[in-house]
């Protein structure tokens, strides 16, 4: 039997490098290690600097270093996992997916179908490497169920993520990957993670964020969708 190990990662986390994040990557990495994760992907909105720093620091915390970014495409948001350069924002989804793959990364559609959070609509998902089928910030379970059904019907691998914007909610949902061809976690690197994601060697785990916080998150997302004026009026509120 070929050797394999199981790696638990949270592939969708925001740091202070994101307009809606609050905390330094050092705190996120420490929390990830404390709760037993093997790695996180800092996916700030259209910014990759803090994620690169987190990936570099990760081994100091006993974690796998995995850079990434949540990039805005013309169709909605897209996670670029395992890339070291930010894809150009606002380009067509299929072109961005191709760019991510060319850079050695995996393209994952987060919180699909949620228009208030810039989720890609069902009809516009024509190609990707995985679908986020469990997002811990979903307001109700309906969207997660739809995402899971869509992924199953279209043979896309599924992942789970906390979408945390502060350390205490990190890991509330996570993805457990089976990485083949290695006999210890120390052998696992970014490329192995990307490969396991794309091959669908994953199990999802998670629970939703507390309802009041999910409600606030939903309302703020809706405000940004309506217009910058509404977003500005709520930007002074604490997200978490």
PDB file of C-alpha atoms in Angstrom:
ATOM      1  CA  UNK A   1       0.000   0.000   0.000  1.00  0.00           C
ATOM      2  CA  UNK A   2       1.318   3.423  -0.989  1.00  0.00           C
ATOM      3  CA  UNK A   3       2.058   5.761   1.927  1.00  0.00           C
ATOM      4  CA  UNK A   4      -0.304   8.631   2.673  1.00  0.00           C
ATOM      5  CA  UNK A   5      -1.010  11.190   5.377  1.00  0.00           C
ATOM      6  CA  UNK A   6      -4.037  13.248   6.356  1.00  0.00           C
ATOM      7  CA  UNK A   7      -3.682  17.035   6.518  1.00  0.00           C
ATOM      8  CA  UNK A   8      -6.279  19.377   8.036  1.00  0.00           C
ATOM      9  CA  UNK A   9      -6.344  22.864   6.519  1.00  0.00           C
ATOM     10  CA  UNK A  10      -8.584  25.908   6.633  1.00  0.00           C
ATOM     11  CA  UNK A  11      -8.322  27.170   3.038  1.00  0.00           C
ATOM     12  CA  UNK A  12     -10.185  30.485   3.361  1.00  0.00           C
ATOM     13  CA  UNK A  13      -8.999  32.878   6.074  1.00  0.00           C
ATOM     14  CA  UNK A  14      -8.617  36.678   6.145  1.00  0.00           C
ATOM     15  CA  UNK A  15      -5.913  38.720   7.879  1.00  0.00           C
ATOM     16  CA  UNK A  16      -5.356  42.402   8.514  1.00  0.00           C
ATOM     17  CA  UNK A  17      -4.040  42.530   4.950  1.00  0.00           C
ATOM     18  CA  UNK A  18      -7.664  42.376   3.767  1.00  0.00           C
ATOM     19  CA  UNK A  19     -10.010  45.355   3.933  1.00  0.00           C
ATOM     20  CA  UNK A  20     -12.355  43.279   6.095  1.00  0.00           C
ATOM     21  CA  UNK A  21      -9.781  41.458   8.215  1.00  0.00           C
ATOM     22  CA  UNK A  22      -8.449  42.452  11.609  1.00  0.00           C
ATOM     23  CA  UNK A  23      -5.578  40.383  12.879  1.00  0.00           C
ATOM     24  CA  UNK A  24      -1.914  39.748  12.026  1.00  0.00           C
ATOM     25  CA  UNK A  25      -0.895  36.504  10.401  1.00  0.00           C
ATOM     26  CA  UNK A  26       1.198  35.586  13.437  1.00  0.00           C
ATOM     27  CA  UNK A  27      -1.949  35.406  15.548  1.00  0.00           C
ATOM     28  CA  UNK A  28      -3.770  33.362  12.900  1.00  0.00           C
ATOM     29  CA  UNK A  29      -0.884  30.916  12.619  1.00  0.00           C
ATOM     30  CA  UNK A  30      -0.639  30.530  16.387  1.00  0.00           C
ATOM     31  CA  UNK A  31      -4.372  29.871  16.635  1.00  0.00           C
ATOM     32  CA  UNK A  32      -4.216  27.322  13.813  1.00  0.00           C
ATOM     33  CA  UNK A  33      -1.439  25.443  15.604  1.00  0.00           C
ATOM     34  CA  UNK A  34      -3.275  25.622  18.939  1.00  0.00           C
ATOM     35  CA  UNK A  35      -6.477  24.069  17.576  1.00  0.00           C
ATOM     36  CA  UNK A  36      -4.674  21.271  15.744  1.00  0.00           C
ATOM     37  CA  UNK A  37      -4.797  22.382  12.130  1.00  0.00           C
ATOM     38  CA  UNK A  38      -1.888  21.529   9.851  1.00  0.00           C
ATOM     39  CA  UNK A  39      -2.162  24.669   7.758  1.00  0.00           C
ATOM     40  CA  UNK A  40      -4.225  27.671   6.719  1.00  0.00           C
ATOM     41  CA  UNK A  41      -4.471  29.662   3.520  1.00  0.00           C
ATOM     42  CA  UNK A  42      -4.641  33.406   4.104  1.00  0.00           C
ATOM     43  CA  UNK A  43      -6.846  34.581   1.244  1.00  0.00           C
ATOM     44  CA  UNK A  44      -7.141  38.345   1.572  1.00  0.00           C
ATOM     45  CA  UNK A  45      -9.239  40.224  -0.969  1.00  0.00           C
ATOM     46  CA  UNK A  46      -7.107  41.090  -4.022  1.00  0.00           C
ATOM     47  CA  UNK A  47      -3.982  41.315  -1.842  1.00  0.00           C
ATOM     48  CA  UNK A  48      -1.359  38.616  -1.390  1.00  0.00           C
ATOM     49  CA  UNK A  49       1.413  40.231   0.665  1.00  0.00           C
ATOM     50  CA  UNK A  50       0.314  39.004   4.077  1.00  0.00           C
ATOM     51  CA  UNK A  51      -0.440  35.547   2.706  1.00  0.00           C
ATOM     52  CA  UNK A  52       3.098  35.213   1.356  1.00  0.00           C
ATOM     53  CA  UNK A  53       4.408  36.242   4.746  1.00  0.00           C
ATOM     54  CA  UNK A  54       2.135  33.745   6.490  1.00  0.00           C
ATOM     55  CA  UNK A  55       3.344  30.938   4.207  1.00  0.00           C
ATOM     56  CA  UNK A  56       6.948  31.844   4.981  1.00  0.00           C
ATOM     57  CA  UNK A  57       6.316  31.912   8.736  1.00  0.00           C
ATOM     58  CA  UNK A  58       4.125  28.790   8.847  1.00  0.00           C
ATOM     59  CA  UNK A  59       6.935  26.244   9.484  1.00  0.00           C
ATOM     60  CA  UNK A  60       7.869  28.141  12.660  1.00  0.00           C
ATOM     61  CA  UNK A  61       4.428  27.157  13.975  1.00  0.00           C
ATOM     62  CA  UNK A  62       4.656  23.575  12.743  1.00  0.00           C
ATOM     63  CA  UNK A  63       2.318  24.304   9.821  1.00  0.00           C
ATOM     64  CA  UNK A  64       2.441  23.815   6.065  1.00  0.00           C
ATOM     65  CA  UNK A  65       2.994  27.114   4.258  1.00  0.00           C
ATOM     66  CA  UNK A  66       0.297  27.667   1.622  1.00  0.00           C
ATOM     67  CA  UNK A  67      -0.040  31.121   0.019  1.00  0.00           C
ATOM     68  CA  UNK A  68      -3.211  32.301  -1.683  1.00  0.00           C
ATOM     69  CA  UNK A  69      -5.578  35.156  -2.418  1.00  0.00           C
ATOM     70  CA  UNK A  70      -9.305  35.760  -2.905  1.00  0.00           C
ATOM     71  CA  UNK A  71      -9.358  37.462  -6.270  1.00  0.00           C
ATOM     72  CA  UNK A  72     -12.276  39.403  -7.727  1.00  0.00           C
ATOM     73  CA  UNK A  73     -13.184  38.150 -11.197  1.00  0.00           C
ATOM     74  CA  UNK A  74     -15.764  39.517 -13.614  1.00  0.00           C
ATOM     75  CA  UNK A  75     -18.102  36.723 -12.465  1.00  0.00           C
ATOM     76  CA  UNK A  76     -17.432  36.893  -8.716  1.00  0.00           C
ATOM     77  CA  UNK A  77     -14.860  35.897  -6.136  1.00  0.00           C
ATOM     78  CA  UNK A  78     -12.383  33.070  -6.668  1.00  0.00           C
ATOM     79  CA  UNK A  79      -9.825  31.543  -4.297  1.00  0.00           C
ATOM     80  CA  UNK A  80      -6.373  31.124  -5.817  1.00  0.00           C
ATOM     81  CA  UNK A  81      -4.721  28.556  -3.542  1.00  0.00           C
ATOM     82  CA  UNK A  82      -1.001  27.880  -3.816  1.00  0.00           C
ATOM     83  CA  UNK A  83      -0.060  30.888  -5.969  1.00  0.00           C
ATOM     84  CA  UNK A  84       2.718  33.353  -5.186  1.00  0.00           C
ATOM     85  CA  UNK A  85       1.433  36.194  -7.346  1.00  0.00           C
ATOM     86  CA  UNK A  86      -2.008  37.759  -7.314  1.00  0.00           C
ATOM     87  CA  UNK A  87      -3.969  37.170 -10.516  1.00  0.00           C
ATOM     88  CA  UNK A  88      -5.123  40.386 -12.167  1.00  0.00           C
ATOM     89  CA  UNK A  89      -8.541  41.260 -10.727  1.00  0.00           C
ATOM     90  CA  UNK A  90     -11.773  41.712 -12.682  1.00  0.00           C
ATOM     91  CA  UNK A  91     -10.879  39.447 -15.572  1.00  0.00           C
ATOM     92  CA  UNK A  92     -13.196  36.692 -16.888  1.00  0.00           C
ATOM     93  CA  UNK A  93     -13.540  33.711 -14.595  1.00  0.00           C
ATOM     94  CA  UNK A  94     -12.212  31.142 -17.057  1.00  0.00           C
ATOM     95  CA  UNK A  95      -9.129  33.228 -17.810  1.00  0.00           C
ATOM     96  CA  UNK A  96      -8.428  33.625 -14.103  1.00  0.00           C
ATOM     97  CA  UNK A  97      -8.821  29.882 -13.515  1.00  0.00           C
ATOM     98  CA  UNK A  98      -6.319  29.214 -16.310  1.00  0.00           C
ATOM     99  CA  UNK A  99      -3.886  31.757 -14.871  1.00  0.00           C
ATOM    100  CA  UNK A 100      -4.093  30.157 -11.422  1.00  0.00           C
ATOM    101  CA  UNK A 101      -3.400  26.711 -12.853  1.00  0.00           C
ATOM    102  CA  UNK A 102      -0.504  28.014 -14.935  1.00  0.00           C
ATOM    103  CA  UNK A 103       0.959  29.410 -11.702  1.00  0.00           C
ATOM    104  CA  UNK A 104       0.750  25.990 -10.057  1.00  0.00           C
ATOM    105  CA  UNK A 105      -2.317  26.754  -7.962  1.00  0.00           C
ATOM    106  CA  UNK A 106      -5.849  25.468  -7.481  1.00  0.00           C
ATOM    107  CA  UNK A 107      -8.898  27.583  -8.361  1.00  0.00           C
ATOM    108  CA  UNK A 108     -11.699  27.206  -5.801  1.00  0.00           C
ATOM    109  CA  UNK A 109     -15.086  28.930  -6.015  1.00  0.00           C
ATOM    110  CA  UNK A 110     -16.012  30.268  -2.548  1.00  0.00           C
ATOM    111  CA  UNK A 111     -19.568  30.803  -1.251  1.00  0.00           C
ATOM    112  CA  UNK A 112     -21.109  30.164  -4.697  1.00  0.00           C
ATOM    113  CA  UNK A 113     -24.478  31.636  -5.720  1.00  0.00           C
ATOM    114  CA  UNK A 114     -24.416  34.282  -2.958  1.00  0.00           C
ATOM    115  CA  UNK A 115     -24.843  37.502  -4.890  1.00  0.00           C
ATOM    116  CA  UNK A 116     -24.566  39.681  -1.778  1.00  0.00           C
ATOM    117  CA  UNK A 117     -21.082  38.248  -1.189  1.00  0.00           C
ATOM    118  CA  UNK A 118     -20.000  38.271  -4.834  1.00  0.00           C
ATOM    119  CA  UNK A 119     -20.442  34.537  -5.201  1.00  0.00           C
ATOM    120  CA  UNK A 120     -20.232  33.204  -8.737  1.00  0.00           C
ATOM    121  CA  UNK A 121     -23.643  32.351 -10.160  1.00  0.00           C
ATOM    122  CA  UNK A 122     -24.408  28.763 -11.050  1.00  0.00           C
ATOM    123  CA  UNK A 123     -24.585  29.385 -14.784  1.00  0.00           C
ATOM    124  CA  UNK A 124     -21.172  31.045 -14.821  1.00  0.00           C
ATOM    125  CA  UNK A 125     -19.256  28.212 -13.160  1.00  0.00           C
ATOM    126  CA  UNK A 126     -17.945  26.409 -16.229  1.00  0.00           C
ATOM    127  CA  UNK A 127     -14.559  25.305 -14.888  1.00  0.00           C
ATOM    128  CA  UNK A 128     -12.697  25.264 -11.581  1.00  0.00           C
ATOM    129  CA  UNK A 129     -10.707  22.863  -9.417  1.00  0.00           C
ATOM    130  CA  UNK A 130     -13.090  22.726  -6.444  1.00  0.00           C
ATOM    131  CA  UNK A 131     -16.218  24.264  -4.938  1.00  0.00           C
ATOM    132  CA  UNK A 132     -16.498  25.572  -1.398  1.00  0.00           C
ATOM    133  CA  UNK A 133     -19.433  23.408  -0.324  1.00  0.00           C
ATOM    134  CA  UNK A 134     -19.304  24.427   3.346  1.00  0.00           C
ATOM    135  CA  UNK A 135     -18.667  28.027   4.302  1.00  0.00           C
ATOM    136  CA  UNK A 136     -19.016  28.719   8.025  1.00  0.00           C
ATOM    137  CA  UNK A 137     -20.327  32.248   7.415  1.00  0.00           C
ATOM    138  CA  UNK A 138     -23.358  31.140   5.423  1.00  0.00           C
ATOM    139  CA  UNK A 139     -26.428  32.823   6.909  1.00  0.00           C
ATOM    140  CA  UNK A 140     -28.503  29.646   6.644  1.00  0.00           C
ATOM    141  CA  UNK A 141     -27.614  26.102   5.616  1.00  0.00           C
ATOM    142  CA  UNK A 142     -29.506  26.427   2.328  1.00  0.00           C
ATOM    143  CA  UNK A 143     -26.596  27.872   0.331  1.00  0.00           C
ATOM    144  CA  UNK A 144     -24.199  25.230   1.583  1.00  0.00           C
ATOM    145  CA  UNK A 145     -26.635  22.502   0.574  1.00  0.00           C
ATOM    146  CA  UNK A 146     -27.021  24.020  -2.891  1.00  0.00           C
ATOM    147  CA  UNK A 147     -23.261  24.266  -3.281  1.00  0.00           C
ATOM    148  CA  UNK A 148     -22.802  20.647  -2.261  1.00  0.00           C
ATOM    149  CA  UNK A 149     -25.500  19.453  -4.650  1.00  0.00           C
ATOM    150  CA  UNK A 150     -24.031  21.496  -7.506  1.00  0.00           C
ATOM    151  CA  UNK A 151     -20.534  20.148  -6.877  1.00  0.00           C
ATOM    152  CA  UNK A 152     -21.811  16.555  -6.784  1.00  0.00           C
ATOM    153  CA  UNK A 153     -23.847  16.934  -9.983  1.00  0.00           C
ATOM    154  CA  UNK A 154     -20.916  18.475 -11.852  1.00  0.00           C
ATOM    155  CA  UNK A 155     -18.203  16.255 -10.397  1.00  0.00           C
ATOM    156  CA  UNK A 156     -16.296  19.057  -8.682  1.00  0.00           C
ATOM    157  CA  UNK A 157     -14.343  18.308  -5.495  1.00  0.00           C
ATOM    158  CA  UNK A 158     -15.722  20.005  -2.394  1.00  0.00           C
ATOM    159  CA  UNK A 159     -13.903  21.915   0.330  1.00  0.00           C
ATOM    160  CA  UNK A 160     -14.950  23.436   3.652  1.00  0.00           C
ATOM    161  CA  UNK A 161     -13.596  26.664   5.128  1.00  0.00           C
ATOM    162  CA  UNK A 162     -14.228  29.031   8.007  1.00  0.00           C
ATOM    163  CA  UNK A 163     -13.953  32.251   5.967  1.00  0.00           C
ATOM    164  CA  UNK A 164     -12.747  33.617   9.311  1.00  0.00           C
ATOM    165  CA  UNK A 165     -11.954  37.308   9.671  1.00  0.00           C
ATOM    166  CA  UNK A 166     -10.581  36.928  13.187  1.00  0.00           C
ATOM    167  CA  UNK A 167      -8.549  34.229  14.891  1.00  0.00           C
ATOM    168  CA  UNK A 168     -11.214  32.916  17.264  1.00  0.00           C
ATOM    169  CA  UNK A 169     -13.391  31.709  14.380  1.00  0.00           C
ATOM    170  CA  UNK A 170     -10.560  30.112  12.451  1.00  0.00           C
ATOM    171  CA  UNK A 171     -11.051  26.393  11.879  1.00  0.00           C
ATOM    172  CA  UNK A 172     -14.794  26.436  12.533  1.00  0.00           C
ATOM    173  CA  UNK A 173     -14.922  24.689   9.168  1.00  0.00           C
ATOM    174  CA  UNK A 174     -11.952  22.937   7.604  1.00  0.00           C
ATOM    175  CA  UNK A 175     -10.920  20.481   4.918  1.00  0.00           C
ATOM    176  CA  UNK A 176      -9.170  17.207   5.624  1.00  0.00           C
ATOM    177  CA  UNK A 177      -6.952  16.202   2.695  1.00  0.00           C
ATOM    178  CA  UNK A 178      -5.447  12.813   1.991  1.00  0.00           C
ATOM    179  CA  UNK A 179      -1.982  13.418   0.575  1.00  0.00           C
ATOM    180  CA  UNK A 180      -0.616  10.375  -1.194  1.00  0.00           C
ATOM    181  CA  UNK A 181       2.989   9.393  -1.743  1.00  0.00           C
ATOM    182  CA  UNK A 182       4.322  10.739   1.547  1.00  0.00           C
ATOM    183  CA  UNK A 183       4.869   8.991   4.873  1.00  0.00           C
ATOM    184  CA  UNK A 184       4.939  12.025   7.201  1.00  0.00           C
ATOM    185  CA  UNK A 185       3.390  15.462   7.433  1.00  0.00           C
ATOM    186  CA  UNK A 186       6.861  16.972   7.263  1.00  0.00           C
ATOM    187  CA  UNK A 187       7.019  15.931   3.605  1.00  0.00           C
ATOM    188  CA  UNK A 188       3.859  17.821   2.663  1.00  0.00           C
ATOM    189  CA  UNK A 189       4.336  21.105   0.838  1.00  0.00           C
ATOM    190  CA  UNK A 190       2.239  23.572  -1.121  1.00  0.00           C
ATOM    191  CA  UNK A 191       2.383  21.507  -4.325  1.00  0.00           C
ATOM    192  CA  UNK A 192       1.121  18.394  -2.551  1.00  0.00           C
ATOM    193  CA  UNK A 193      -1.758  20.370  -1.067  1.00  0.00           C
ATOM    194  CA  UNK A 194      -2.735  21.799  -4.455  1.00  0.00           C
ATOM    195  CA  UNK A 195      -2.609  18.339  -6.006  1.00  0.00           C
ATOM    196  CA  UNK A 196      -4.785  16.824  -3.292  1.00  0.00           C
ATOM    197  CA  UNK A 197      -7.335  19.636  -3.624  1.00  0.00           C
ATOM    198  CA  UNK A 198      -7.624  19.231  -7.379  1.00  0.00           C
ATOM    199  CA  UNK A 199      -7.898  15.445  -7.130  1.00  0.00           C
ATOM    200  CA  UNK A 200     -10.708  15.699  -4.611  1.00  0.00           C
ATOM    201  CA  UNK A 201      -9.010  13.692  -1.875  1.00  0.00           C
ATOM    202  CA  UNK A 202     -10.910  15.606   0.786  1.00  0.00           C
ATOM    203  CA  UNK A 203     -13.413  15.353   3.599  1.00  0.00           C
ATOM    204  CA  UNK A 204     -15.268  18.396   4.857  1.00  0.00           C
ATOM    205  CA  UNK A 205     -15.911  19.317   8.478  1.00  0.00           C
ATOM    206  CA  UNK A 206     -17.600  22.304  10.020  1.00  0.00           C
ATOM    207  CA  UNK A 207     -20.280  24.178  11.843  1.00  0.00           C
ATOM    208  CA  UNK A 208     -21.748  27.587  11.125  1.00  0.00           C
ATOM    209  CA  UNK A 209     -20.723  30.737  12.936  1.00  0.00           C
ATOM    210  CA  UNK A 210     -23.065  31.975  15.713  1.00  0.00           C
ATOM    211  CA  UNK A 211     -26.261  33.257  14.115  1.00  0.00           C
ATOM    212  CA  UNK A 212     -25.996  36.904  15.300  1.00  0.00           C
ATOM    213  CA  UNK A 213     -22.512  37.214  13.817  1.00  0.00           C
ATOM    214  CA  UNK A 214     -23.577  35.540  10.581  1.00  0.00           C
ATOM    215  CA  UNK A 215     -26.474  37.996  10.378  1.00  0.00           C
ATOM    216  CA  UNK A 216     -24.151  40.978  10.745  1.00  0.00           C
ATOM    217  CA  UNK A 217     -21.783  39.526   8.148  1.00  0.00           C
ATOM    218  CA  UNK A 218     -24.702  39.037   5.746  1.00  0.00           C
ATOM    219  CA  UNK A 219     -25.983  42.576   6.308  1.00  0.00           C
ATOM    220  CA  UNK A 220     -22.587  44.130   5.715  1.00  0.00           C
ATOM    221  CA  UNK A 221     -22.151  42.136   2.519  1.00  0.00           C
ATOM    222  CA  UNK A 222     -25.557  43.256   1.310  1.00  0.00           C
ATOM    223  CA  UNK A 223     -24.611  46.860   2.072  1.00  0.00           C
ATOM    224  CA  UNK A 224     -21.488  46.652  -0.049  1.00  0.00           C
ATOM    225  CA  UNK A 225     -23.506  45.140  -2.883  1.00  0.00           C
ATOM    226  CA  UNK A 226     -26.070  47.930  -2.807  1.00  0.00           C
ATOM    227  CA  UNK A 227     -23.480  50.673  -3.022  1.00  0.00           C
ATOM    228  CA  UNK A 228     -20.468  52.331  -1.569  1.00  0.00           C
ATOM    229  CA  UNK A 229     -22.621  54.779   0.353  1.00  0.00           C
ATOM    230  CA  UNK A 230     -24.259  52.061   2.412  1.00  0.00           C
ATOM    231  CA  UNK A 231     -20.933  50.281   2.865  1.00  0.00           C
ATOM    232  CA  UNK A 232     -19.350  53.425   4.190  1.00  0.00           C
ATOM    233  CA  UNK A 233     -22.119  53.854   6.731  1.00  0.00           C
ATOM    234  CA  UNK A 234     -21.446  50.450   8.252  1.00  0.00           C
ATOM    235  CA  UNK A 235     -17.695  50.235   7.840  1.00  0.00           C
ATOM    236  CA  UNK A 236     -17.140  51.648  11.304  1.00  0.00           C
ATOM    237  CA  UNK A 237     -18.944  48.693  12.883  1.00  0.00           C
ATOM    238  CA  UNK A 238     -16.836  45.905  14.286  1.00  0.00           C
ATOM    239  CA  UNK A 239     -17.105  42.867  12.068  1.00  0.00           C
ATOM    240  CA  UNK A 240     -16.435  40.399  14.799  1.00  0.00           C
TER     241      UNK A 240
END
